[in-house]
Amino acid sequence: MIRTLTIAALAALLALPAVGAEARARHTSAKAQPNAAIKARRTVMTGFDARMSRLDALMGGPSASSIRARSAEAGR
């Protein structure tokens, strides 16, 4: 009986580092995901801003970025 309990306890101790490593791997991948999402969103928004600026230039109107810059300077 004691021999069985000793073997079970030893097996549990050997399994603990594997469980901890798996938890750390999941935590690391979950932590990297928001950064990737932020980077992807920033890329999409940069592309959108570039397309809108080209459209404003084609239409001959002032670009939204220059309007924002002027309003920011007026607020100072």
PDB file of C-alpha atoms in Angstrom:
ATOM      1  CA  MET A   1       0.000   0.000   0.000  1.00  0.00           C
ATOM      2  CA  ILE A   2       2.753   2.426   0.978  1.00  0.00           C
ATOM      3  CA  ARG A   3       4.737   1.454  -2.115  1.00  0.00           C
ATOM      4  CA  THR A   4       1.713   2.253  -4.334  1.00  0.00           C
ATOM      5  CA  LEU A   5       1.217   5.640  -2.660  1.00  0.00           C
ATOM      6  CA  THR A   6       4.909   6.440  -3.065  1.00  0.00           C
ATOM      7  CA  ILE A   7       4.823   5.588  -6.756  1.00  0.00           C
ATOM      8  CA  ALA A   8       1.656   7.664  -7.233  1.00  0.00           C
ATOM      9  CA  ALA A   9       3.190  10.630  -5.424  1.00  0.00           C
ATOM     10  CA  LEU A  10       6.364  10.329  -7.486  1.00  0.00           C
ATOM     11  CA  ALA A  11       4.364  10.214 -10.722  1.00  0.00           C
ATOM     12  CA  ALA A  12       2.417  13.314  -9.650  1.00  0.00           C
ATOM     13  CA  LEU A  13       5.642  15.185  -8.901  1.00  0.00           C
ATOM     14  CA  LEU A  14       7.047  14.257 -12.291  1.00  0.00           C
ATOM     15  CA  ALA A  15       3.864  15.435 -14.050  1.00  0.00           C
ATOM     16  CA  LEU A  16       3.849  18.885 -12.409  1.00  0.00           C
ATOM     17  CA  PRO A  17       6.620  20.483 -14.530  1.00  0.00           C
ATOM     18  CA  ALA A  18       4.888  19.361 -17.736  1.00  0.00           C
ATOM     19  CA  VAL A  19       1.588  20.921 -16.630  1.00  0.00           C
ATOM     20  CA  GLY A  20       3.364  24.158 -15.674  1.00  0.00           C
ATOM     21  CA  ALA A  21       5.163  24.344 -19.011  1.00  0.00           C
ATOM     22  CA  GLU A  22       1.900  23.849 -20.889  1.00  0.00           C
ATOM     23  CA  ALA A  23       0.221  26.610 -18.880  1.00  0.00           C
ATOM     24  CA  ARG A  24       3.133  28.974 -19.568  1.00  0.00           C
ATOM     25  CA  ALA A  25       2.958  28.225 -23.296  1.00  0.00           C
ATOM     26  CA  ARG A  26      -0.770  29.022 -23.397  1.00  0.00           C
ATOM     27  CA  HIS A  27      -0.225  32.203 -21.392  1.00  0.00           C
ATOM     28  CA  THR A  28       2.545  33.381 -23.735  1.00  0.00           C
ATOM     29  CA  SER A  29       0.508  32.793 -26.897  1.00  0.00           C
ATOM     30  CA  ALA A  30      -2.516  34.565 -25.406  1.00  0.00           C
ATOM     31  CA  LYS A  31      -0.318  37.498 -24.464  1.00  0.00           C
ATOM     32  CA  ALA A  32       1.099  37.853 -27.997  1.00  0.00           C
ATOM     33  CA  GLN A  33      -2.323  37.871 -29.650  1.00  0.00           C
ATOM     34  CA  PRO A  34      -3.476  41.369 -28.584  1.00  0.00           C
ATOM     35  CA  ASN A  35      -0.260  42.877 -29.941  1.00  0.00           C
ATOM     36  CA  ALA A  36      -0.867  41.185 -33.273  1.00  0.00           C
ATOM     37  CA  ALA A  37      -4.460  42.425 -33.298  1.00  0.00           C
ATOM     38  CA  ILE A  38      -3.359  45.989 -32.580  1.00  0.00           C
ATOM     39  CA  LYS A  39      -0.751  45.824 -35.323  1.00  0.00           C
ATOM     40  CA  ALA A  40      -3.275  44.441 -37.819  1.00  0.00           C
ATOM     41  CA  ARG A  41      -5.798  47.154 -36.944  1.00  0.00           C
ATOM     42  CA  ARG A  42      -3.152  49.844 -37.295  1.00  0.00           C
ATOM     43  CA  THR A  43      -2.201  48.490 -40.743  1.00  0.00           C
ATOM     44  CA  VAL A  44      -5.839  48.524 -41.861  1.00  0.00           C
ATOM     45  CA  MET A  45      -6.376  52.072 -40.580  1.00  0.00           C
ATOM     46  CA  THR A  46      -3.210  53.320 -42.285  1.00  0.00           C
ATOM     47  CA  GLY A  47      -4.380  51.847 -45.586  1.00  0.00           C
ATOM     48  CA  PHE A  48      -7.821  53.383 -45.131  1.00  0.00           C
ATOM     49  CA  ASP A  49      -6.333  56.819 -44.392  1.00  0.00           C
ATOM     50  CA  ALA A  50      -4.147  56.577 -47.495  1.00  0.00           C
ATOM     51  CA  ARG A  51      -7.123  55.660 -49.699  1.00  0.00           C
ATOM     52  CA  MET A  52      -9.224  58.507 -48.278  1.00  0.00           C
ATOM     53  CA  SER A  53      -6.403  60.994 -48.852  1.00  0.00           C
ATOM     54  CA  ARG A  54      -6.110  59.890 -52.494  1.00  0.00           C
ATOM     55  CA  LEU A  55      -9.879  60.179 -52.914  1.00  0.00           C
ATOM     56  CA  ASP A  56      -9.847  63.690 -51.434  1.00  0.00           C
ATOM     57  CA  ALA A  57      -7.040  64.665 -53.809  1.00  0.00           C
ATOM     58  CA  LEU A  58      -8.974  63.312 -56.807  1.00  0.00           C
ATOM     59  CA  MET A  59     -12.115  65.177 -55.802  1.00  0.00           C
ATOM     60  CA  GLY A  60     -10.209  68.398 -55.198  1.00  0.00           C
ATOM     61  CA  GLY A  61     -11.404  68.807 -51.623  1.00  0.00           C
ATOM     62  CA  PRO A  62      -9.297  69.345 -48.534  1.00  0.00           C
ATOM     63  CA  SER A  63      -8.137  66.145 -46.920  1.00  0.00           C
ATOM     64  CA  ALA A  64      -9.506  65.180 -43.526  1.00  0.00           C
ATOM     65  CA  SER A  65      -6.006  65.089 -42.069  1.00  0.00           C
ATOM     66  CA  SER A  66      -5.360  68.725 -42.976  1.00  0.00           C
ATOM     67  CA  ILE A  67      -8.708  69.720 -41.448  1.00  0.00           C
ATOM     68  CA  ARG A  68      -7.814  67.860 -38.257  1.00  0.00           C
ATOM     69  CA  ALA A  69      -4.389  69.526 -38.195  1.00  0.00           C
ATOM     70  CA  ARG A  70      -5.939  72.986 -38.595  1.00  0.00           C
ATOM     71  CA  SER A  71      -8.491  72.354 -35.852  1.00  0.00           C
ATOM     72  CA  ALA A  72      -5.759  71.071 -33.542  1.00  0.00           C
ATOM     73  CA  GLU A  73      -3.707  74.222 -34.141  1.00  0.00           C
ATOM     74  CA  ALA A  74      -6.738  76.422 -33.513  1.00  0.00           C
ATOM     75  CA  GLY A  75      -7.297  74.712 -30.172  1.00  0.00           C
ATOM     76  CA  ARG A  76      -3.854  75.649 -28.880  1.00  0.00           C
TER      77      ARG A  76
END
